[in-house]
Amino acid sequence: MQLLPGFRDFFPDDCARRNYILEMWRAVARRYGFVEYDGPVLEPMALYEKKSGGEIVGQLFDFTDKGARHVAMRPEMTPTLARMVAARERDFKKPLKWFCVPQFFRYEKQQRGRLREFYQLNCDIIGEASSAADAEMIAVLIDMLRGVGLGEKDFVVRLSSRTAWQEFFAQAGGKSEDEYEFFQIVDKAERNPPEKTDAALAKFSLTAQQVLDFMRSKTATAELAPILADLTARGLGGFVEIDYAIVRGLAYYTGVVFEVFDRSKNERALAGGGRYDKLLSLMSDGKVDLPALGFGMGDVVLANLIDDTPAAKAQLDAWLARERAADVYVVIAKEERRAEALGVVQQLREAGHRTDFPLTAAKVGKQFRTAEQLGARLTVLIGDEWPQVKVKTLATREEVLVDAGEVLAFLQRKS
Ligand code: HAM
């Protein structure tokens, strides 16, 4: 049976690589005071039709369940988060700083950096309107990438604002109900030929040139300047550039928006996010009105960039080398001593040592080879010397005879 296109098997090596990224995400999020939450994998289709908008709705894995409900597998977290917070907003002190690491599903064309199943870190702050929250959000995003060994020369946060584009559009006589359509034209203006953009903009009496000129102006608006100042104060200013080409595809964004790209421009976006100050109000029919912002970062592009960046790759490899299946291997040199060996194995495991041993009789040489293959640091040989055992440090080949009852204390001193 073949794997579905865009889906992945995670063999142990792949799982270890995935866990490296997920563990880093969790560690950095916690370092910034974010707490973890999660939601359901399946949601009503209407949640995304109404709240996400844009391309994502056409990419849903949706179906009718046995109860005749039209449901979709989650393609993103933001609508779920907004629903959850709107339901129990009073139970939490603001601002909320929440993160999650869910698996998502999007029926996209499979290509480098884009699959149909992926993991995405989400960090969101709810209930804080000041630009300090935008800066905090971008800082945690930058540190997520620094955490895996990427630096200023490897990636850039492109910072922009839908407010700036709203003002541009209003000055040109555009109406607010047409804004989202206008944003979608702007979103594609760099990729599409100018004639196509001109044709799309004609009904707003705007031209591709006007849009592209504004896009290329690098001056920070009054909304963006304090964010840059905050990040500069943290020593992170070099990671951010103003770039009005970023407007984001999803419908709910309201103000500041940003995306992260690798500097060499070989990859798709690593992350994207921004403010969605109206979404909670929309979700609760006006009952809960809280400003909100956040970002999502996928594992697929990040893994590609790590593999292509020597310093980041070296850090990953060092981490993988420490990821061993067993730390201690109990060698049973005399089968008659298996019962005693099991006692030692159990004792070691209860004390928290990653311990393995041969399930069936095997030659001693083979057992040592297995120990090395598993990445064990130490072997504990149980044989003729019982009730003494031989503890060997595999790297140095140094061997010490220890009383069986003293093995734990001896290992504790060793680690
Ligand atoms: P998004 O731009 O759709 O935003 O996705 C964010 C990131 O998820 C992308 O930059 C990319 O790294 C990853 N990603 C998206 N689609 C795929 C795919 N098909 N395969 C692999 N990776 C993918 C959102 O999802 C927003 N909900 C983020 C957000 C959170 N905004 C506020 N809070």
Short mmCIF file of C-alpha atoms and ligand atoms in Angstrom, two decimals:
data_model
loop_
_atom_site.label_atom_id
_atom_site.label_comp_id
_atom_site.label_asym_id
_atom_site.label_seq_id
_atom_site.Cartn_x
_atom_site.Cartn_y
_atom_site.Cartn_z
CA MET A 1 0.00 0.00 0.00
CA GLN A 2 1.38 3.39 -1.00
CA LEU A 3 1.72 6.43 1.20
CA LEU A 4 -0.70 9.21 0.27
CA PRO A 5 1.04 12.08 -1.57
CA GLY A 6 2.15 14.84 0.79
CA PHE A 7 2.06 12.58 3.88
CA ARG A 8 5.07 11.25 5.76
CA ASP A 9 6.11 8.11 7.62
CA PHE A 10 8.23 8.93 10.64
CA PHE A 11 10.79 6.15 11.07
CA PRO A 12 12.80 6.50 14.32
CA ASP A 13 15.45 8.73 12.65
CA ASP A 14 12.76 10.99 11.16
CA CYS A 15 10.99 11.08 14.49
CA ALA A 16 14.19 12.13 16.25
CA ARG A 17 14.64 15.01 13.75
CA ARG A 18 11.03 16.06 14.21
CA ASN A 19 11.35 15.90 17.99
CA TYR A 20 14.45 18.08 17.89
CA ILE A 21 12.39 20.87 16.32
CA LEU A 22 9.34 20.29 18.52
CA GLU A 23 11.42 20.19 21.70
CA MET A 24 13.19 23.41 20.75
CA TRP A 25 9.86 25.11 20.05
CA ARG A 26 8.47 24.05 23.43
CA ALA A 27 11.62 25.08 25.32
CA VAL A 28 11.79 28.56 23.76
CA ALA A 29 8.03 29.18 24.13
CA ARG A 30 8.29 28.33 27.85
CA ARG A 31 11.35 30.55 28.21
CA TYR A 32 9.14 33.43 27.05
CA GLY A 33 6.33 32.62 29.48
CA PHE A 34 3.95 30.92 27.02
CA VAL A 35 1.82 27.98 28.24
CA GLU A 36 0.73 25.05 26.08
CA TYR A 37 -2.85 24.30 25.00
CA ASP A 38 -4.44 22.14 22.28
CA GLY A 39 -7.76 21.63 20.52
CA PRO A 40 -9.58 19.05 18.38
CA VAL A 41 -8.19 17.72 15.09
CA LEU A 42 -11.67 17.85 13.54
CA GLU A 43 -13.78 21.02 13.47
CA PRO A 44 -17.03 22.08 11.79
CA MET A 45 -16.32 23.12 8.20
CA ALA A 46 -18.10 26.42 8.85
CA LEU A 47 -15.38 27.48 11.32
CA TYR A 48 -12.87 27.80 8.49
CA GLU A 49 -15.29 29.03 5.84
CA LYS A 50 -16.25 31.93 8.06
CA LYS A 51 -13.00 32.73 9.84
CA SER A 52 -9.97 31.74 7.76
CA GLY A 53 -10.99 32.81 4.30
CA GLY A 54 -8.65 32.92 1.32
CA GLU A 55 -6.82 29.99 -0.22
CA ILE A 56 -6.98 27.80 2.86
CA VAL A 57 -10.72 27.07 2.43
CA GLY A 58 -10.04 25.48 -0.96
CA GLN A 59 -7.34 23.31 0.63
CA LEU A 60 -9.42 21.67 3.35
CA PHE A 61 -9.62 17.93 3.90
CA ASP A 62 -13.37 18.04 4.50
CA PHE A 63 -16.05 15.37 4.55
CA THR A 64 -19.48 14.56 5.93
CA ASP A 65 -19.29 12.45 9.09
CA LYS A 66 -21.69 9.65 10.04
CA GLY A 67 -23.90 12.18 11.82
CA ALA A 68 -24.27 14.18 8.56
CA ARG A 69 -22.06 17.01 9.85
CA HIS A 70 -19.80 18.77 7.36
CA VAL A 71 -16.41 18.65 9.09
CA ALA A 72 -12.80 19.49 8.23
CA MET A 73 -9.43 18.33 9.53
CA ARG A 74 -7.70 21.33 11.03
CA PRO A 75 -5.58 23.32 8.55
CA GLU A 76 -4.58 25.98 11.12
CA MET A 77 -5.14 26.84 14.78
CA THR A 78 -6.27 30.45 14.90
CA PRO A 79 -10.05 29.91 14.49
CA THR A 80 -9.97 27.12 17.12
CA LEU A 81 -8.00 29.31 19.52
CA ALA A 82 -10.40 32.21 19.02
CA ARG A 83 -13.36 29.89 19.68
CA MET A 84 -11.76 28.47 22.84
CA VAL A 85 -10.79 31.84 24.28
CA ALA A 86 -14.14 33.44 23.42
CA ALA A 87 -15.88 30.58 25.31
CA ARG A 88 -13.92 30.89 28.57
CA GLU A 89 -12.28 34.28 28.41
CA ARG A 90 -13.20 35.21 32.01
CA ASP A 91 -11.27 32.26 33.42
CA PHE A 92 -7.91 33.62 32.32
CA LYS A 93 -5.80 36.57 33.34
CA LYS A 94 -4.86 38.82 30.41
CA PRO A 95 -2.79 38.96 28.44
CA LEU A 96 -2.89 35.27 27.61
CA LYS A 97 0.38 33.90 26.23
CA TRP A 98 -0.45 30.50 24.76
CA PHE A 99 1.37 28.14 22.41
CA CYS A 100 0.70 24.77 20.77
CA VAL A 101 2.44 22.36 18.41
CA PRO A 102 -0.38 20.73 16.41
CA GLN A 103 -0.36 18.66 13.24
CA PHE A 104 -2.28 20.23 10.35
CA PHE A 105 -3.74 19.06 7.05
CA ARG A 106 -3.98 21.09 3.85
CA TYR A 107 -4.73 19.70 0.42
CA GLU A 108 -1.93 21.70 -1.21
CA LYS A 109 0.14 20.86 -4.23
CA GLN A 110 3.03 18.85 -2.81
CA GLN A 111 6.34 20.71 -3.36
CA ARG A 112 9.54 21.64 -1.53
CA GLY A 113 8.47 23.18 1.79
CA ARG A 114 4.80 22.35 1.33
CA LEU A 115 3.17 19.03 2.20
CA ARG A 116 -0.37 17.94 2.96
CA GLU A 117 0.45 17.18 6.59
CA PHE A 118 2.81 19.21 8.75
CA TYR A 119 3.48 20.40 12.28
CA GLN A 120 3.13 24.06 13.07
CA LEU A 121 4.17 25.91 16.19
CA ASN A 122 1.61 28.57 17.13
CA CYS A 123 2.37 31.34 19.61
CA ASP A 124 -0.39 33.83 20.37
CA ILE A 125 -0.95 36.71 22.79
CA ILE A 126 -4.55 37.64 23.52
CA GLY A 127 -5.74 40.73 25.35
CA GLU A 128 -2.89 43.14 24.70
CA ALA A 129 -3.19 45.96 22.16
CA SER A 130 0.16 47.69 22.71
CA SER A 131 3.05 47.36 20.28
CA ALA A 132 5.06 45.77 23.12
CA ALA A 133 3.08 42.58 22.41
CA ASP A 134 3.97 42.70 18.69
CA ALA A 135 7.65 43.06 19.60
CA GLU A 136 7.43 40.22 22.16
CA MET A 137 5.85 38.03 19.48
CA ILE A 138 8.56 38.77 16.92
CA ALA A 139 11.28 38.30 19.56
CA VAL A 140 10.05 34.81 20.48
CA LEU A 141 9.84 33.98 16.78
CA ILE A 142 13.44 35.09 16.22
CA ASP A 143 14.64 33.09 19.23
CA MET A 144 12.87 29.98 17.94
CA LEU A 145 15.12 30.15 14.90
CA ARG A 146 18.25 31.14 16.82
CA GLY A 147 17.54 28.15 19.05
CA VAL A 148 18.18 25.75 16.17
CA GLY A 149 21.44 27.53 15.27
CA LEU A 150 20.19 29.94 12.58
CA GLY A 151 21.49 33.51 12.63
CA GLU A 152 21.04 36.99 11.17
CA LYS A 153 22.65 35.96 7.90
CA ASP A 154 20.30 32.99 7.51
CA PHE A 155 16.80 34.48 7.89
CA VAL A 156 14.87 37.75 8.00
CA VAL A 157 11.53 38.81 9.48
CA ARG A 158 9.69 40.91 6.90
CA LEU A 159 7.49 43.29 8.84
CA SER A 160 4.48 45.02 7.35
CA SER A 161 1.05 46.33 8.20
CA ARG A 162 -2.43 45.93 6.80
CA THR A 163 -3.26 49.28 8.47
CA ALA A 164 -0.72 50.96 6.18
CA TRP A 165 -2.39 49.34 3.16
CA GLN A 166 -5.86 50.27 4.48
CA GLU A 167 -4.77 53.92 4.62
CA PHE A 168 -3.27 53.67 1.14
CA PHE A 169 -6.52 52.14 -0.16
CA ALA A 170 -8.77 54.66 1.61
CA GLN A 171 -6.72 57.57 0.22
CA ALA A 172 -7.28 56.16 -3.26
CA GLY A 173 -11.05 56.17 -2.58
CA GLY A 174 -11.33 52.43 -1.78
CA LYS A 175 -14.19 51.22 0.43
CA SER A 176 -13.59 49.11 3.53
CA GLU A 177 -15.77 46.24 2.26
CA ASP A 178 -13.40 45.87 -0.72
CA GLU A 179 -10.26 45.81 1.44
CA TYR A 180 -9.82 42.04 1.57
CA GLU A 181 -10.07 41.74 -2.22
CA PHE A 182 -7.50 44.54 -2.50
CA PHE A 183 -5.15 42.78 -0.02
CA GLN A 184 -5.31 39.63 -2.11
CA ILE A 185 -4.26 41.58 -5.21
CA VAL A 186 -1.40 43.17 -3.23
CA ASP A 187 -0.40 39.73 -1.91
CA LYS A 188 0.18 38.52 -5.47
CA ALA A 189 1.47 41.80 -7.01
CA GLU A 190 5.16 40.81 -6.78
CA ARG A 191 4.56 37.42 -8.38
CA ASN A 192 2.01 38.38 -11.06
CA PRO A 193 2.90 40.27 -14.27
CA PRO A 194 2.04 44.03 -13.95
CA GLU A 195 -0.65 43.74 -16.67
CA LYS A 196 -2.53 41.20 -14.59
CA THR A 197 -2.28 43.41 -11.47
CA ASP A 198 -3.34 46.48 -13.50
CA ALA A 199 -6.42 44.62 -14.72
CA ALA A 200 -7.36 43.52 -11.20
CA LEU A 201 -6.84 47.02 -9.78
CA ALA A 202 -8.70 48.89 -12.54
CA LYS A 203 -12.01 48.85 -10.67
CA PHE A 204 -10.33 50.61 -7.75
CA SER A 205 -8.75 53.22 -10.11
CA LEU A 206 -5.29 52.08 -9.01
CA THR A 207 -2.30 50.82 -11.02
CA ALA A 208 0.30 48.13 -10.45
CA GLN A 209 2.98 50.85 -10.43
CA GLN A 210 1.31 52.72 -7.53
CA VAL A 211 1.03 49.53 -5.53
CA LEU A 212 4.60 48.44 -6.27
CA ASP A 213 6.00 51.91 -5.41
CA PHE A 214 4.30 51.83 -2.01
CA MET A 215 5.44 48.25 -1.51
CA ARG A 216 9.07 49.20 -2.01
CA SER A 217 9.05 52.19 0.38
CA LYS A 218 10.97 51.05 3.45
CA THR A 219 9.92 53.75 5.93
CA ALA A 220 8.32 52.45 9.11
CA THR A 221 4.84 53.78 9.84
CA ALA A 222 4.01 55.17 13.31
CA GLU A 223 2.56 51.72 14.09
CA LEU A 224 5.74 49.83 13.16
CA ALA A 225 8.43 52.22 14.49
CA PRO A 226 7.97 51.33 18.21
CA ILE A 227 8.13 47.60 17.38
CA LEU A 228 11.47 48.11 15.65
CA ALA A 229 12.73 50.24 18.58
CA ASP A 230 11.71 47.52 21.07
CA LEU A 231 13.45 44.78 19.08
CA THR A 232 16.55 46.95 18.67
CA ALA A 233 16.65 47.43 22.47
CA ARG A 234 16.74 43.62 22.78
CA GLY A 235 19.61 43.43 20.29
CA LEU A 236 17.33 41.80 17.70
CA GLY A 237 16.94 44.74 15.29
CA GLY A 238 19.18 43.13 12.67
CA PHE A 239 16.70 40.30 12.12
CA VAL A 240 13.86 42.57 10.93
CA GLU A 241 13.18 44.57 7.76
CA ILE A 242 10.20 46.66 6.75
CA ASP A 243 8.62 45.11 3.66
CA TYR A 244 5.13 46.17 2.58
CA ALA A 245 4.97 43.30 0.07
CA ILE A 246 3.74 41.21 3.01
CA VAL A 247 -0.05 41.38 3.49
CA ARG A 248 -0.81 37.72 4.36
CA GLY A 249 -3.46 35.59 2.70
CA LEU A 250 -5.80 34.82 5.60
CA ALA A 251 -8.91 36.95 6.05
CA TYR A 252 -8.73 37.71 9.77
CA TYR A 253 -5.55 39.82 9.96
CA THR A 254 -6.14 43.44 10.93
CA GLY A 255 -2.91 45.39 11.53
CA VAL A 256 0.73 44.38 11.88
CA VAL A 257 1.63 41.35 9.75
CA PHE A 258 4.94 39.57 9.17
CA GLU A 259 6.54 36.63 7.46
CA VAL A 260 9.93 35.01 7.85
CA PHE A 261 12.10 33.99 4.92
CA ASP A 262 15.55 32.49 4.50
CA ARG A 263 18.02 35.13 3.28
CA SER A 264 19.05 33.08 0.26
CA LYS A 265 15.41 32.95 -0.87
CA ASN A 266 15.57 29.23 -1.67
CA GLU A 267 12.63 28.33 0.52
CA ARG A 268 8.97 29.15 0.98
CA ALA A 269 7.98 31.19 4.06
CA LEU A 270 9.26 29.71 7.34
CA ALA A 271 6.60 31.44 9.43
CA GLY A 272 3.85 34.01 9.20
CA GLY A 273 1.50 35.88 11.47
CA GLY A 274 0.17 39.16 12.70
CA ARG A 275 -2.67 40.89 14.51
CA TYR A 276 -6.24 39.68 14.33
CA ASP A 277 -7.90 42.16 16.67
CA LYS A 278 -11.46 41.55 15.44
CA LEU A 279 -11.56 37.74 15.31
CA LEU A 280 -12.67 37.11 18.90
CA SER A 281 -15.50 39.60 18.56
CA LEU A 282 -16.53 37.97 15.28
CA MET A 283 -16.40 34.53 16.87
CA SER A 284 -18.56 35.54 19.84
CA ASP A 285 -21.05 37.78 18.03
CA GLY A 286 -19.55 40.80 19.75
CA LYS A 287 -19.66 39.36 23.29
CA VAL A 288 -15.88 39.09 23.70
CA ASP A 289 -13.78 41.83 22.21
CA LEU A 290 -10.08 41.25 22.79
CA PRO A 291 -7.10 42.26 20.69
CA ALA A 292 -4.98 39.31 19.57
CA LEU A 293 -1.86 38.45 17.63
CA GLY A 294 0.30 35.46 16.85
CA PHE A 295 2.23 33.44 14.33
CA GLY A 296 2.58 29.95 12.92
CA MET A 297 5.90 28.26 12.03
CA GLY A 298 5.96 24.99 10.13
CA ASP A 299 8.42 22.12 10.57
CA VAL A 300 8.92 21.37 6.86
CA VAL A 301 10.68 24.53 5.66
CA LEU A 302 12.57 24.79 8.94
CA ALA A 303 13.96 21.26 8.56
CA ASN A 304 15.08 22.09 4.99
CA LEU A 305 16.83 25.26 6.13
CA ILE A 306 18.56 23.46 9.01
CA ASP A 307 19.87 20.82 6.59
CA ASP A 308 21.21 23.53 4.25
CA THR A 309 22.87 25.68 6.93
CA PRO A 310 26.16 24.12 8.18
CA ALA A 311 26.08 25.59 11.74
CA ALA A 312 22.46 24.57 12.27
CA LYS A 313 23.10 21.13 10.78
CA ALA A 314 26.09 20.60 13.11
CA GLN A 315 23.92 21.48 16.12
CA LEU A 316 21.24 19.04 14.98
CA ASP A 317 23.80 16.26 14.41
CA ALA A 318 25.31 16.82 17.87
CA TRP A 319 21.82 16.57 19.38
CA LEU A 320 21.05 13.40 17.42
CA ALA A 321 24.32 11.85 18.56
CA ARG A 322 23.26 12.35 22.18
CA GLU A 323 19.87 10.76 21.41
CA ARG A 324 20.74 7.16 22.16
CA ALA A 325 18.39 4.24 22.51
CA ALA A 326 20.11 3.04 25.68
CA ASP A 327 22.66 4.52 28.04
CA VAL A 328 23.47 1.29 29.83
CA TYR A 329 23.50 -2.22 28.34
CA VAL A 330 23.42 -5.21 30.64
CA VAL A 331 25.51 -8.02 29.12
CA ILE A 332 24.46 -11.49 30.23
CA ALA A 333 27.67 -13.52 29.92
CA LYS A 334 26.23 -16.55 31.69
CA GLU A 335 22.67 -17.53 30.85
CA GLU A 336 22.35 -19.13 34.32
CA ARG A 337 22.61 -15.62 35.74
CA ARG A 338 19.65 -14.26 33.69
CA ALA A 339 17.43 -13.95 36.80
CA GLU A 340 20.10 -11.87 38.60
CA ALA A 341 20.59 -9.81 35.44
CA LEU A 342 16.87 -9.05 35.27
CA GLY A 343 17.05 -7.80 38.86
CA VAL A 344 19.89 -5.43 37.92
CA VAL A 345 18.07 -4.24 34.76
CA GLN A 346 14.96 -3.46 36.76
CA GLN A 347 16.96 -1.62 39.44
CA LEU A 348 18.72 0.51 36.83
CA ARG A 349 15.46 1.36 35.03
CA GLU A 350 13.71 2.28 38.26
CA ALA A 351 16.57 4.67 39.00
CA GLY A 352 15.92 6.31 35.59
CA HIS A 353 18.81 4.87 33.52
CA ARG A 354 17.93 4.08 29.92
CA THR A 355 18.75 0.40 30.09
CA ASP A 356 18.55 -2.46 27.61
CA PHE A 357 19.63 -6.11 27.60
CA PRO A 358 19.42 -9.21 25.32
CA LEU A 359 15.93 -10.73 25.39
CA THR A 360 17.35 -14.11 24.38
CA ALA A 361 20.72 -15.84 24.82
CA ALA A 362 23.49 -14.34 22.63
CA LYS A 363 27.28 -14.51 22.38
CA VAL A 364 29.06 -11.94 24.54
CA GLY A 365 30.79 -10.33 21.51
CA LYS A 366 27.43 -9.85 19.82
CA GLN A 367 25.99 -8.30 22.95
CA PHE A 368 28.83 -5.75 23.05
CA ARG A 369 28.23 -4.91 19.38
CA THR A 370 24.54 -4.39 20.12
CA ALA A 371 25.46 -2.12 23.04
CA GLU A 372 27.58 0.01 20.71
CA GLN A 373 24.89 0.12 18.03
CA LEU A 374 22.39 1.35 20.62
CA GLY A 375 24.80 4.12 21.58
CA ALA A 376 25.29 2.87 25.15
CA ARG A 377 27.96 4.59 27.25
CA LEU A 378 28.34 1.75 29.73
CA THR A 379 27.93 -1.99 29.90
CA VAL A 380 27.29 -3.98 33.05
CA LEU A 381 28.51 -7.56 32.53
CA ILE A 382 26.95 -10.28 34.63
CA GLY A 383 28.80 -13.59 34.62
CA ASP A 384 31.31 -15.66 36.55
CA GLU A 385 32.23 -12.90 38.98
CA TRP A 386 28.70 -12.67 40.43
CA PRO A 387 27.85 -11.23 43.01
CA GLN A 388 30.32 -8.80 41.46
CA VAL A 389 29.67 -7.29 38.00
CA LYS A 390 32.00 -5.68 35.47
CA VAL A 391 31.14 -2.08 34.54
CA LYS A 392 32.83 -1.01 31.31
CA THR A 393 33.04 2.48 29.83
CA LEU A 394 32.77 1.74 26.12
CA ALA A 395 34.58 4.90 24.92
CA THR A 396 37.72 4.29 27.02
CA ARG A 397 37.39 0.50 27.37
CA GLU A 398 38.10 0.99 31.09
CA GLU A 399 36.65 -1.85 33.23
CA VAL A 400 35.90 -1.90 36.95
CA LEU A 401 34.67 -4.78 39.12
CA VAL A 402 31.84 -3.60 41.38
CA ASP A 403 29.59 -5.35 43.94
CA ALA A 404 26.15 -5.90 42.37
CA GLY A 405 24.56 -4.00 45.25
CA GLU A 406 26.85 -1.02 44.54
CA VAL A 407 26.15 -0.72 40.77
CA LEU A 408 23.61 2.07 41.13
CA ALA A 409 25.80 4.17 43.41
CA PHE A 410 28.74 3.60 41.07
CA LEU A 411 26.75 4.70 37.99
CA GLN A 412 25.50 7.76 39.82
CA ARG A 413 29.11 8.77 40.47
CA LYS A 414 29.93 8.17 36.78
CA SER A 415 27.21 10.39 35.33
P1 HAM B 1 0.14 30.33 7.47
O1 HAM B 1 0.93 31.43 6.80
O2 HAM B 1 -0.94 29.72 6.70
O3 HAM B 1 -0.41 30.96 8.82
O4 HAM B 1 1.15 29.20 7.93
C1 HAM B 1 2.29 29.50 8.73
C2 HAM B 1 3.46 28.60 8.37
O5 HAM B 1 3.05 27.24 8.39
C3 HAM B 1 4.02 28.79 6.98
O6 HAM B 1 4.91 29.89 6.94
C4 HAM B 1 4.75 27.45 6.77
O7 HAM B 1 5.98 27.40 7.48
C5 HAM B 1 3.81 26.49 7.44
N1 HAM B 1 2.93 25.85 6.44
C6 HAM B 1 1.77 26.31 5.93
N2 HAM B 1 1.26 25.46 5.03
C7 HAM B 1 2.13 24.43 4.96
C8 HAM B 1 2.17 23.21 4.21
N3 HAM B 1 1.22 22.87 3.36
N4 HAM B 1 3.23 22.40 4.38
C9 HAM B 1 4.21 22.70 5.25
N5 HAM B 1 4.22 23.82 5.99
C10 HAM B 1 3.19 24.68 5.85
C11 HAM B 1 -1.29 30.35 9.66
O8 HAM B 1 -1.56 29.17 9.62
C12 HAM B 1 -1.81 31.25 10.77
N6 HAM B 1 -2.91 30.57 11.44
C13 HAM B 1 -0.69 31.59 11.72
C14 HAM B 1 -1.12 32.43 12.89
C15 HAM B 1 -1.17 32.05 14.20
N7 HAM B 1 -1.50 33.70 12.81
C16 HAM B 1 -1.84 34.12 14.04
N8 HAM B 1 -1.62 33.12 14.87
#
